[in-house]
Amino acid sequence: MVAPPRAPGAGRGADGGARPPAPWDPAAPVARLPIRNDGLRRLELFVEPHCWSEWLEPGAEVTVVTVGRTDTDRPWTGTSVPDEPFELQYLADMLVVWPYGDLVLLLDAAGNELYRYP
């Protein structure tokens, strides 16, 4: 996977973990889902409902980040799993991720932003 240049505002937090690029409300709950392809073949990562996919080569690592809402007791807007930040589906050679926050980011292993919605 070839990563684009580091997104503006992307960086490392005080704990060493990748932080989502600005702007985002620092009071908002943030959930991270690290994904690594430990298989011998390429794995398609599909992010719904945004219809975005990325092929992960063996050994490739990405993190799906979703930022929830601050104005409610239930920050995640999922329909089938209402209080969880993610839902996963595994199909042959494909992993489908349903992130349920208002902001969704896909970061490479170095913290570079590969995708953002909205």
XYZ file of C-alpha atoms in Angstrom:
118
model
C 0.000 0.000 0.000
C 1.433 3.361 -0.973
C 0.468 6.079 1.488
C -0.138 9.711 0.528
C 1.748 12.454 2.351
C 0.774 13.020 5.988
C -2.535 14.818 6.239
C -2.563 18.346 7.691
C -2.925 18.161 11.441
C -2.107 14.438 11.609
C 0.374 13.478 14.240
C 1.194 11.446 17.276
C -0.511 11.965 20.606
C 1.217 12.132 23.962
C 0.647 8.374 24.345
C 2.433 7.708 21.021
C -0.751 6.642 19.229
C -1.914 8.155 15.954
C -4.390 10.977 16.464
C -7.086 11.908 13.968
C -6.311 15.041 11.960
C -8.053 18.257 13.020
C -10.758 19.479 13.047
C -12.631 17.241 15.442
C -14.135 17.908 18.826
C -11.601 16.756 21.449
C -14.487 16.048 23.853
C -16.024 13.556 21.421
C -15.599 9.841 22.071
C -13.109 8.263 19.681
C -12.937 4.559 18.835
C -10.038 2.959 16.981
C -10.077 -0.403 15.226
C -6.563 -1.563 14.275
C -6.543 -4.066 11.408
C -3.573 -6.139 10.236
C -3.580 -8.653 7.402
C -1.744 -11.641 8.866
C -2.838 -13.838 5.976
C -0.867 -14.977 2.957
C -3.160 -13.281 0.418
C -4.484 -9.783 -0.134
C -7.495 -8.842 1.972
C -10.073 -6.317 0.827
C -11.110 -3.868 3.534
C -14.490 -2.387 2.695
C -15.847 0.575 4.703
C -19.633 0.906 4.637
C -21.910 2.721 4.104
C -19.357 4.889 2.320
C -18.569 2.286 -0.388
C -14.815 2.709 0.046
C -12.355 -0.160 -0.269
C -8.646 -0.711 0.166
C -6.664 -3.850 -0.621
C -4.361 -4.820 2.234
C -1.286 -6.780 1.224
C -0.014 -9.446 3.648
C 1.518 -7.673 6.641
C -0.243 -4.359 5.906
C -1.754 -2.469 8.847
C -4.420 0.249 8.963
C -6.612 1.763 11.666
C -10.259 2.695 11.221
C -11.132 5.636 13.473
C -14.646 6.808 14.206
C -15.572 9.893 16.215
C -18.906 9.808 18.023
C -21.316 12.548 19.029
C -20.925 14.632 22.177
C -24.552 15.809 22.440
C -26.118 12.471 23.376
C -25.822 9.555 25.809
C -25.443 7.251 22.798
C -22.557 8.628 20.702
C -22.672 5.861 18.083
C -25.434 5.964 15.469
C -25.471 2.275 14.519
C -28.747 0.699 13.603
C -28.101 -2.999 14.192
C -25.634 -2.418 17.077
C -26.823 0.873 18.614
C -24.277 1.320 21.424
C -21.128 0.102 19.666
C -18.704 2.110 17.505
C -18.160 -0.645 14.898
C -19.761 -3.666 13.328
C -17.659 -6.190 11.403
C -18.500 -8.742 8.739
C -15.982 -11.240 7.411
C -16.418 -12.720 3.953
C -13.921 -14.766 1.939
C -10.920 -12.441 1.418
C -12.941 -9.389 2.557
C -13.490 -7.573 5.847
C -16.430 -5.165 5.946
C -16.339 -2.477 8.635
C -19.384 -0.406 9.548
C -18.123 2.554 11.642
C -20.972 4.292 13.474
C -19.547 7.732 14.274
C -20.146 11.093 12.636
C -16.551 11.212 11.353
C -14.687 8.241 9.874
C -10.962 8.121 9.134
C -8.712 5.420 7.754
C -5.075 5.766 8.825
C -2.075 3.788 7.621
C 0.395 2.212 10.071
C 2.337 5.503 10.310
C -0.777 7.578 11.085
C -1.164 9.048 7.593
C -4.756 9.755 6.616
C -5.854 7.593 3.683
C -9.568 8.360 3.771
C -12.010 10.663 5.570
C -15.789 10.802 5.578
C -17.426 13.268 5.644
